[in-house]
Amino acid sequence: SYPAVLSSLTGRRAWFADMAEGRMIVVGGGLAGLSAACELLERGCPVTILEKKENLGGNSSKATDGVAAPGCALQAAAGICDDGADLAADSPAAQALISAGPRDLEWFTKIF
């Protein structure tokens, strides 16, 4: 398949259009590839992700923390009340992540 060959030759993760089917192919299932796939799916494009490993996520799958999304719909549905005050006290950067977290998680779960 030409996308995998081009990707291995250039050493870069990239996407290529399969003009015959109108399908987008994302080479690499790391964080960047998954982000590209999400963007394409939001625009109504059929997407195929090519990944050489068994699991998606690349190096990001090795992260030990999750998504900071206190008060999100998933927590509410599970009966969890969390305002994120403990995390927000860490730093202004943490506050920014916490304020965007629920919205970002709800966007992501709508796609999948």
mmCIF file of N, CA and C in Angstrom:
data_model
loop_
_atom_site.group_PDB
_atom_site.id
_atom_site.type_symbol
_atom_site.label_atom_id
_atom_site.label_comp_id
_atom_site.label_asym_id
_atom_site.label_seq_id
_atom_site.Cartn_x
_atom_site.Cartn_y
_atom_site.Cartn_z
ATOM 1 N N SER A 1 0.839 -1.190 0.000
ATOM 2 C CA SER A 1 0.000 0.000 0.000
ATOM 3 C C SER A 1 0.875 1.241 0.000
ATOM 4 N N TYR A 2 0.576 2.176 -0.864
ATOM 5 C CA TYR A 2 1.450 3.324 -1.040
ATOM 6 C C TYR A 2 1.564 4.237 0.178
ATOM 7 N N PRO A 3 0.514 4.451 1.010
ATOM 8 C CA PRO A 3 0.715 5.329 2.164
ATOM 9 C C PRO A 3 1.756 4.786 3.140
ATOM 10 N N ALA A 4 1.717 3.489 3.407
ATOM 11 C CA ALA A 4 2.685 2.911 4.343
ATOM 12 C C ALA A 4 4.094 3.017 3.783
ATOM 13 N N VAL A 5 4.253 2.802 2.485
ATOM 14 C CA VAL A 5 5.572 2.895 1.866
ATOM 15 C C VAL A 5 6.083 4.322 1.941
ATOM 16 N N LEU A 6 5.240 5.294 1.581
ATOM 17 C CA LEU A 6 5.667 6.696 1.626
ATOM 18 C C LEU A 6 6.004 7.117 3.049
ATOM 19 N N SER A 7 5.197 6.684 4.008
ATOM 20 C CA SER A 7 5.449 7.046 5.388
ATOM 21 C C SER A 7 6.773 6.489 5.867
ATOM 22 N N SER A 8 7.083 5.232 5.514
ATOM 23 C CA SER A 8 8.333 4.640 5.971
ATOM 24 C C SER A 8 9.528 5.283 5.273
ATOM 25 N N LEU A 9 9.343 5.751 4.048
ATOM 26 C CA LEU A 9 10.448 6.401 3.343
ATOM 27 C C LEU A 9 10.726 7.791 3.889
ATOM 28 N N THR A 10 9.679 8.522 4.225
ATOM 29 C CA THR A 10 9.867 9.889 4.709
ATOM 30 C C THR A 10 10.096 9.941 6.208
ATOM 31 N N GLY A 11 9.726 8.877 6.915
ATOM 32 C CA GLY A 11 9.866 8.881 8.361
ATOM 33 C C GLY A 11 8.827 9.746 9.044
ATOM 34 N N ARG A 12 7.810 10.154 8.336
ATOM 35 C CA ARG A 12 6.776 11.028 8.897
ATOM 36 C C ARG A 12 5.432 10.338 8.842
ATOM 37 N N ARG A 13 4.596 10.682 9.802
ATOM 38 C CA ARG A 13 3.218 10.215 9.765
ATOM 39 C C ARG A 13 2.441 11.206 8.899
ATOM 40 N N ALA A 14 1.647 10.689 8.005
ATOM 41 C CA ALA A 14 0.920 11.566 7.093
ATOM 42 C C ALA A 14 -0.368 10.896 6.671
ATOM 43 N N TRP A 15 -1.254 11.638 6.048
ATOM 44 C CA TRP A 15 -2.461 11.037 5.512
ATOM 45 C C TRP A 15 -2.501 11.267 4.014
ATOM 46 N N PHE A 16 -3.141 10.341 3.336
ATOM 47 C CA PHE A 16 -3.247 10.391 1.887
ATOM 48 C C PHE A 16 -4.674 10.035 1.500
ATOM 49 N N ALA A 17 -5.146 10.637 0.445
ATOM 50 C CA ALA A 17 -6.504 10.360 -0.021
ATOM 51 C C ALA A 17 -6.495 9.192 -0.996
ATOM 52 N N ASP A 18 -7.402 8.274 -0.775
ATOM 53 C CA ASP A 18 -7.606 7.194 -1.731
ATOM 54 C C ASP A 18 -8.718 7.684 -2.651
ATOM 55 N N MET A 19 -8.345 8.170 -3.809
ATOM 56 C CA MET A 19 -9.295 8.825 -4.698
ATOM 57 C C MET A 19 -10.380 7.881 -5.198
ATOM 58 N N ALA A 20 -10.110 6.593 -5.275
ATOM 59 C CA ALA A 20 -11.093 5.646 -5.798
ATOM 60 C C ALA A 20 -12.293 5.514 -4.863
ATOM 61 N N GLU A 21 -12.077 5.544 -3.564
ATOM 62 C CA GLU A 21 -13.167 5.333 -2.619
ATOM 63 C C GLU A 21 -13.537 6.581 -1.839
ATOM 64 N N GLY A 22 -12.767 7.650 -1.961
ATOM 65 C CA GLY A 22 -13.043 8.840 -1.176
ATOM 66 C C GLY A 22 -12.729 8.633 0.295
ATOM 67 N N ARG A 23 -11.923 7.665 0.601
ATOM 68 C CA ARG A 23 -11.566 7.333 1.981
ATOM 69 C C ARG A 23 -10.244 8.003 2.328
ATOM 70 N N MET A 24 -10.143 8.506 3.562
ATOM 71 C CA MET A 24 -8.892 9.064 4.041
ATOM 72 C C MET A 24 -8.145 7.981 4.814
ATOM 73 N N ILE A 25 -6.858 7.924 4.616
ATOM 74 C CA ILE A 25 -6.024 6.957 5.311
ATOM 75 C C ILE A 25 -5.069 7.725 6.209
ATOM 76 N N VAL A 26 -5.110 7.421 7.483
ATOM 77 C CA VAL A 26 -4.199 8.032 8.442
ATOM 78 C C VAL A 26 -3.143 6.993 8.773
ATOM 79 N N VAL A 27 -1.892 7.344 8.535
ATOM 80 C CA VAL A 27 -0.790 6.423 8.799
ATOM 81 C C VAL A 27 -0.233 6.747 10.177
ATOM 82 N N GLY A 28 -0.409 5.819 11.088
ATOM 83 C CA GLY A 28 0.067 5.991 12.458
ATOM 84 C C GLY A 28 -1.088 6.247 13.399
ATOM 85 N N GLY A 29 -1.216 5.382 14.391
ATOM 86 C CA GLY A 29 -2.308 5.488 15.357
ATOM 87 C C GLY A 29 -1.872 6.086 16.677
ATOM 88 N N GLY A 30 -0.839 6.951 16.645
ATOM 89 C CA GLY A 30 -0.438 7.673 17.846
ATOM 90 C C GLY A 30 -1.391 8.834 18.094
ATOM 91 N N LEU A 31 -1.033 9.678 19.032
ATOM 92 C CA LEU A 31 -1.910 10.790 19.390
ATOM 93 C C LEU A 31 -2.185 11.702 18.196
ATOM 94 N N ALA A 32 -1.160 12.003 17.408
ATOM 95 C CA ALA A 32 -1.357 12.865 16.237
ATOM 96 C C ALA A 32 -2.251 12.194 15.199
ATOM 97 N N GLY A 33 -2.023 10.905 14.947
ATOM 98 C CA GLY A 33 -2.849 10.188 13.976
ATOM 99 C C GLY A 33 -4.292 10.079 14.419
ATOM 100 N N LEU A 34 -4.500 9.807 15.710
ATOM 101 C CA LEU A 34 -5.866 9.726 16.221
ATOM 102 C C LEU A 34 -6.553 11.086 16.173
ATOM 103 N N SER A 35 -5.798 12.147 16.444
ATOM 104 C CA SER A 35 -6.364 13.500 16.348
ATOM 105 C C SER A 35 -6.772 13.815 14.920
ATOM 106 N N ALA A 36 -5.916 13.440 13.965
ATOM 107 C CA ALA A 36 -6.247 13.657 12.551
ATOM 108 C C ALA A 36 -7.485 12.863 12.162
ATOM 109 N N ALA A 37 -7.572 11.620 12.630
ATOM 110 C CA ALA A 37 -8.736 10.790 12.323
ATOM 111 C C ALA A 37 -10.008 11.410 12.888
ATOM 112 N N CYS A 38 -9.934 11.934 14.098
ATOM 113 C CA CYS A 38 -11.108 12.586 14.710
ATOM 114 C C CYS A 38 -11.547 13.791 13.895
ATOM 115 N N GLU A 39 -10.587 14.602 13.478
ATOM 116 C CA GLU A 39 -10.920 15.780 12.664
ATOM 117 C C GLU A 39 -11.609 15.368 11.369
ATOM 118 N N LEU A 40 -11.079 14.340 10.727
ATOM 119 C CA LEU A 40 -11.663 13.867 9.472
ATOM 120 C C LEU A 40 -13.055 13.294 9.683
ATOM 121 N N LEU A 41 -13.228 12.519 10.762
ATOM 122 C CA LEU A 41 -14.544 11.950 11.058
ATOM 123 C C LEU A 41 -15.570 13.044 11.307
ATOM 124 N N GLU A 42 -15.153 14.103 12.000
ATOM 125 C CA GLU A 42 -16.068 15.221 12.244
ATOM 126 C C GLU A 42 -16.515 15.878 10.946
ATOM 127 N N ARG A 43 -15.694 15.796 9.924
ATOM 128 C CA ARG A 43 -16.023 16.393 8.626
ATOM 129 C C ARG A 43 -16.721 15.399 7.700
ATOM 130 N N GLY A 44 -17.066 14.226 8.258
ATOM 131 C CA GLY A 44 -17.830 13.250 7.501
ATOM 132 C C GLY A 44 -17.010 12.360 6.584
ATOM 133 N N CYS A 45 -15.702 12.350 6.737
ATOM 134 C CA CYS A 45 -14.851 11.518 5.882
ATOM 135 C C CYS A 45 -14.743 10.106 6.448
ATOM 136 N N PRO A 46 -14.871 9.093 5.620
ATOM 137 C CA PRO A 46 -14.561 7.748 6.084
ATOM 138 C C PRO A 46 -13.048 7.652 6.298
ATOM 139 N N VAL A 47 -12.634 7.019 7.380
ATOM 140 C CA VAL A 47 -11.225 6.998 7.756
ATOM 141 C C VAL A 47 -10.763 5.572 8.022
ATOM 142 N N THR A 48 -9.559 5.268 7.569
ATOM 143 C CA THR A 48 -8.874 4.042 7.925
ATOM 144 C C THR A 48 -7.560 4.441 8.578
ATOM 145 N N ILE A 49 -7.268 3.860 9.745
ATOM 146 C CA ILE A 49 -6.015 4.130 10.434
ATOM 147 C C ILE A 49 -5.090 2.930 10.226
ATOM 148 N N LEU A 50 -3.886 3.191 9.736
ATOM 149 C CA LEU A 50 -2.874 2.150 9.588
ATOM 150 C C LEU A 50 -1.884 2.290 10.728
ATOM 151 N N GLU A 51 -1.730 1.243 11.521
ATOM 152 C CA GLU A 51 -0.837 1.276 12.675
ATOM 153 C C GLU A 51 -0.015 0.003 12.701
ATOM 154 N N LYS A 52 1.274 0.130 12.947
ATOM 155 C CA LYS A 52 2.159 -1.037 12.950
ATOM 156 C C LYS A 52 2.100 -1.821 14.256
ATOM 157 N N LYS A 53 1.677 -1.204 15.334
ATOM 158 C CA LYS A 53 1.612 -1.872 16.632
ATOM 159 C C LYS A 53 0.239 -2.501 16.840
ATOM 160 N N GLU A 54 0.131 -3.335 17.880
ATOM 161 C CA GLU A 54 -1.154 -3.971 18.203
ATOM 162 C C GLU A 54 -2.182 -2.973 18.729
ATOM 163 N N ASN A 55 -1.702 -1.973 19.466
ATOM 164 C CA ASN A 55 -2.602 -1.017 20.121
ATOM 165 C C ASN A 55 -2.413 0.380 19.552
ATOM 166 N N LEU A 56 -3.471 1.158 19.641
ATOM 167 C CA LEU A 56 -3.404 2.561 19.238
ATOM 168 C C LEU A 56 -2.868 3.396 20.392
ATOM 169 N N GLY A 57 -2.422 4.594 20.085
ATOM 170 C CA GLY A 57 -2.011 5.527 21.118
ATOM 171 C C GLY A 57 -0.548 5.911 21.075
ATOM 172 N N GLY A 58 0.288 5.087 20.455
ATOM 173 C CA GLY A 58 1.709 5.409 20.393
ATOM 174 C C GLY A 58 2.292 5.616 21.782
ATOM 175 N N ASN A 59 3.226 6.549 21.883
ATOM 176 C CA ASN A 59 3.846 6.833 23.174
ATOM 177 C C ASN A 59 2.850 7.396 24.173
ATOM 178 N N SER A 60 1.798 8.016 23.686
ATOM 179 C CA SER A 60 0.792 8.580 24.593
ATOM 180 C C SER A 60 0.068 7.498 25.380
ATOM 181 N N SER A 61 0.035 6.288 24.848
ATOM 182 C CA SER A 61 -0.641 5.200 25.565
ATOM 183 C C SER A 61 0.132 4.773 26.805
ATOM 184 N N LYS A 62 1.366 5.235 26.919
ATOM 185 C CA LYS A 62 2.176 4.901 28.081
ATOM 186 C C LYS A 62 1.994 5.900 29.216
ATOM 187 N N ALA A 63 1.239 6.961 28.980
ATOM 188 C CA ALA A 63 1.020 7.972 30.015
ATOM 189 C C ALA A 63 0.313 7.337 31.203
ATOM 190 N N THR A 64 0.662 7.785 32.379
ATOM 191 C CA THR A 64 0.086 7.190 33.583
ATOM 192 C C THR A 64 -1.143 7.925 34.072
ATOM 193 N N ASP A 65 -1.424 9.095 33.530
ATOM 194 C CA ASP A 65 -2.583 9.868 33.958
ATOM 195 C C ASP A 65 -3.683 9.785 32.914
ATOM 196 N N GLY A 66 -4.872 10.151 33.325
ATOM 197 C CA GLY A 66 -6.003 10.146 32.418
ATOM 198 C C GLY A 66 -6.339 11.553 31.972
ATOM 199 N N VAL A 67 -7.578 11.744 31.584
ATOM 200 C CA VAL A 67 -8.064 13.046 31.158
ATOM 201 C C VAL A 67 -8.652 13.749 32.371
ATOM 202 N N ALA A 68 -8.228 14.978 32.600
ATOM 203 C CA ALA A 68 -8.782 15.760 33.710
ATOM 204 C C ALA A 68 -10.099 16.367 33.247
ATOM 205 N N ALA A 69 -11.206 15.718 33.590
ATOM 206 C CA ALA A 69 -12.525 16.188 33.165
ATOM 207 C C ALA A 69 -13.519 16.093 34.321
ATOM 208 N N PRO A 70 -13.209 16.749 35.452
ATOM 209 C CA PRO A 70 -14.130 16.673 36.589
ATOM 210 C C PRO A 70 -15.473 17.302 36.248
ATOM 211 N N GLY A 71 -16.529 16.650 36.697
ATOM 212 C CA GLY A 71 -17.876 17.152 36.449
ATOM 213 C C GLY A 71 -18.420 16.825 35.074
ATOM 214 N N CYS A 72 -17.740 15.945 34.334
ATOM 215 C CA CYS A 72 -18.206 15.611 32.988
ATOM 216 C C CYS A 72 -19.458 14.736 33.057
ATOM 217 N N ALA A 73 -20.106 14.564 31.928
ATOM 218 C CA ALA A 73 -21.343 13.786 31.856
ATOM 219 C C ALA A 73 -21.120 12.322 32.263
ATOM 220 N N LEU A 74 -19.952 11.762 31.922
ATOM 221 C CA LEU A 74 -19.674 10.374 32.301
ATOM 222 C C LEU A 74 -19.623 10.218 33.818
ATOM 223 N N GLN A 75 -19.008 11.167 34.505
ATOM 224 C CA GLN A 75 -18.972 11.111 35.964
ATOM 225 C C GLN A 75 -20.373 11.293 36.536
ATOM 226 N N ALA A 76 -21.111 12.236 36.003
ATOM 227 C CA ALA A 76 -22.471 12.480 36.496
ATOM 228 C C ALA A 76 -23.329 11.232 36.331
ATOM 229 N N ALA A 77 -23.206 10.555 35.200
ATOM 230 C CA ALA A 77 -23.990 9.343 34.956
ATOM 231 C C ALA A 77 -23.617 8.231 35.929
ATOM 232 N N ALA A 78 -22.365 8.259 36.407
ATOM 233 C CA ALA A 78 -21.912 7.245 37.365
ATOM 234 C C ALA A 78 -22.150 7.676 38.811
ATOM 235 N N GLY A 79 -22.794 8.832 38.987
ATOM 236 C CA GLY A 79 -23.086 9.324 40.335
ATOM 237 C C GLY A 79 -21.881 9.917 41.037
ATOM 238 N N ILE A 80 -20.884 10.336 40.293
ATOM 239 C CA ILE A 80 -19.670 10.919 40.872
ATOM 240 C C ILE A 80 -19.780 12.434 40.848
ATOM 241 N N CYS A 81 -19.633 13.039 41.998
ATOM 242 C CA CYS A 81 -19.618 14.507 42.109
ATOM 243 C C CYS A 81 -18.176 14.944 42.309
ATOM 244 N N ASP A 82 -17.626 15.657 41.330
ATOM 245 C CA ASP A 82 -16.234 16.096 41.400
ATOM 246 C C ASP A 82 -16.140 17.454 40.728
ATOM 247 N N ASP A 83 -15.757 18.473 41.515
ATOM 248 C CA ASP A 83 -15.625 19.809 40.933
ATOM 249 C C ASP A 83 -14.196 20.122 40.511
ATOM 250 N N GLY A 84 -13.267 19.217 40.788
ATOM 251 C CA GLY A 84 -11.875 19.400 40.374
ATOM 252 C C GLY A 84 -11.092 20.376 41.218
ATOM 253 N N ALA A 85 -11.628 20.781 42.358
ATOM 254 C CA ALA A 85 -10.941 21.776 43.187
ATOM 255 C C ALA A 85 -9.550 21.322 43.601
ATOM 256 N N ASP A 86 -9.387 20.035 43.867
ATOM 257 C CA ASP A 86 -8.073 19.536 44.281
ATOM 258 C C ASP A 86 -7.043 19.674 43.167
ATOM 259 N N LEU A 87 -7.457 19.456 41.933
ATOM 260 C CA LEU A 87 -6.535 19.594 40.806
ATOM 261 C C LEU A 87 -6.316 21.062 40.435
ATOM 262 N N ALA A 88 -7.356 21.856 40.501
ATOM 263 C CA ALA A 88 -7.273 23.258 40.105
ATOM 264 C C ALA A 88 -6.322 24.041 41.001
ATOM 265 N N ALA A 89 -6.120 23.583 42.219
ATOM 266 C CA ALA A 89 -5.229 24.279 43.146
ATOM 267 C C ALA A 89 -3.771 24.152 42.745
ATOM 268 N N ASP A 90 -3.445 23.214 41.854
ATOM 269 C CA ASP A 90 -2.050 22.976 41.481
ATOM 270 C C ASP A 90 -1.413 24.143 40.734
ATOM 271 N N SER A 91 -2.087 24.669 39.734
ATOM 272 C CA SER A 91 -1.490 25.739 38.919
ATOM 273 C C SER A 91 -2.535 26.311 37.968
ATOM 274 N N PRO A 92 -2.240 27.495 37.412
ATOM 275 C CA PRO A 92 -3.148 28.043 36.393
ATOM 276 C C PRO A 92 -3.282 27.112 35.176
ATOM 277 N N ALA A 93 -2.207 26.420 34.810
ATOM 278 C CA ALA A 93 -2.275 25.493 33.674
ATOM 279 C C ALA A 93 -3.242 24.357 33.987
ATOM 280 N N ALA A 94 -3.202 23.867 35.226
ATOM 281 C CA ALA A 94 -4.124 22.810 35.634
ATOM 282 C C ALA A 94 -5.558 23.320 35.591
ATOM 283 N N GLN A 95 -5.768 24.546 35.998
ATOM 284 C CA GLN A 95 -7.118 25.136 35.956
ATOM 285 C C GLN A 95 -7.640 25.183 34.523
ATOM 286 N N ALA A 96 -6.769 25.552 33.596
ATOM 287 C CA ALA A 96 -7.180 25.620 32.189
ATOM 288 C C ALA A 96 -7.552 24.239 31.658
ATOM 289 N N LEU A 97 -6.752 23.222 32.001
ATOM 290 C CA LEU A 97 -7.055 21.859 31.559
ATOM 291 C C LEU A 97 -8.374 21.379 32.147
ATOM 292 N N ILE A 98 -8.605 21.678 33.402
ATOM 293 C CA ILE A 98 -9.816 21.227 34.081
ATOM 294 C C ILE A 98 -11.053 21.912 33.508
ATOM 295 N N SER A 99 -10.934 23.192 33.197
ATOM 296 C CA SER A 99 -12.105 23.889 32.662
ATOM 297 C C SER A 99 -12.464 23.399 31.260
ATOM 298 N N ALA A 100 -11.464 22.996 30.479
ATOM 299 C CA ALA A 100 -11.722 22.501 29.115
ATOM 300 C C ALA A 100 -11.993 20.999 29.090
ATOM 301 N N GLY A 101 -11.567 20.272 30.108
ATOM 302 C CA GLY A 101 -11.645 18.815 30.122
ATOM 303 C C GLY A 101 -13.019 18.229 29.867
ATOM 304 N N PRO A 102 -14.052 18.652 30.597
ATOM 305 C CA PRO A 102 -15.377 18.060 30.360
ATOM 306 C C PRO A 102 -15.877 18.279 28.930
ATOM 307 N N ARG A 103 -15.680 19.481 28.413
ATOM 308 C CA ARG A 103 -16.117 19.775 27.035
ATOM 309 C C ARG A 103 -15.337 18.923 26.032
ATOM 310 N N ASP A 104 -14.024 18.808 26.237
ATOM 311 C CA ASP A 104 -13.202 18.013 25.326
ATOM 312 C C ASP A 104 -13.586 16.542 25.367
ATOM 313 N N LEU A 105 -13.843 16.020 26.550
ATOM 314 C CA LEU A 105 -14.214 14.606 26.689
ATOM 315 C C LEU A 105 -15.578 14.340 26.053
ATOM 316 N N GLU A 106 -16.511 15.262 26.225
ATOM 317 C CA GLU A 106 -17.830 15.080 25.612
ATOM 318 C C GLU A 106 -17.727 15.141 24.093
ATOM 319 N N TRP A 107 -16.875 16.009 23.557
ATOM 320 C CA TRP A 107 -16.637 16.054 22.108
ATOM 321 C C TRP A 107 -16.084 14.711 21.638
ATOM 322 N N PHE A 108 -15.107 14.186 22.364
ATOM 323 C CA PHE A 108 -14.470 12.933 21.967
ATOM 324 C C PHE A 108 -15.450 11.759 22.028
ATOM 325 N N THR A 109 -16.262 11.690 23.067
ATOM 326 C CA THR A 109 -17.189 10.567 23.190
ATOM 327 C C THR A 109 -18.335 10.654 22.180
ATOM 328 N N LYS A 110 -18.643 11.841 21.684
ATOM 329 C CA LYS A 110 -19.661 11.954 20.625
ATOM 330 C C LYS A 110 -19.179 11.312 19.334
ATOM 331 N N ILE A 111 -17.878 11.425 19.061
ATOM 332 C CA ILE A 111 -17.314 10.873 17.833
ATOM 333 C C ILE A 111 -17.305 9.355 17.888
ATOM 334 N N PHE A 112 -16.917 8.805 19.018
ATOM 335 C CA PHE A 112 -16.789 7.376 19.158
ATOM 336 C C PHE A 112 -17.930 6.823 19.962
#
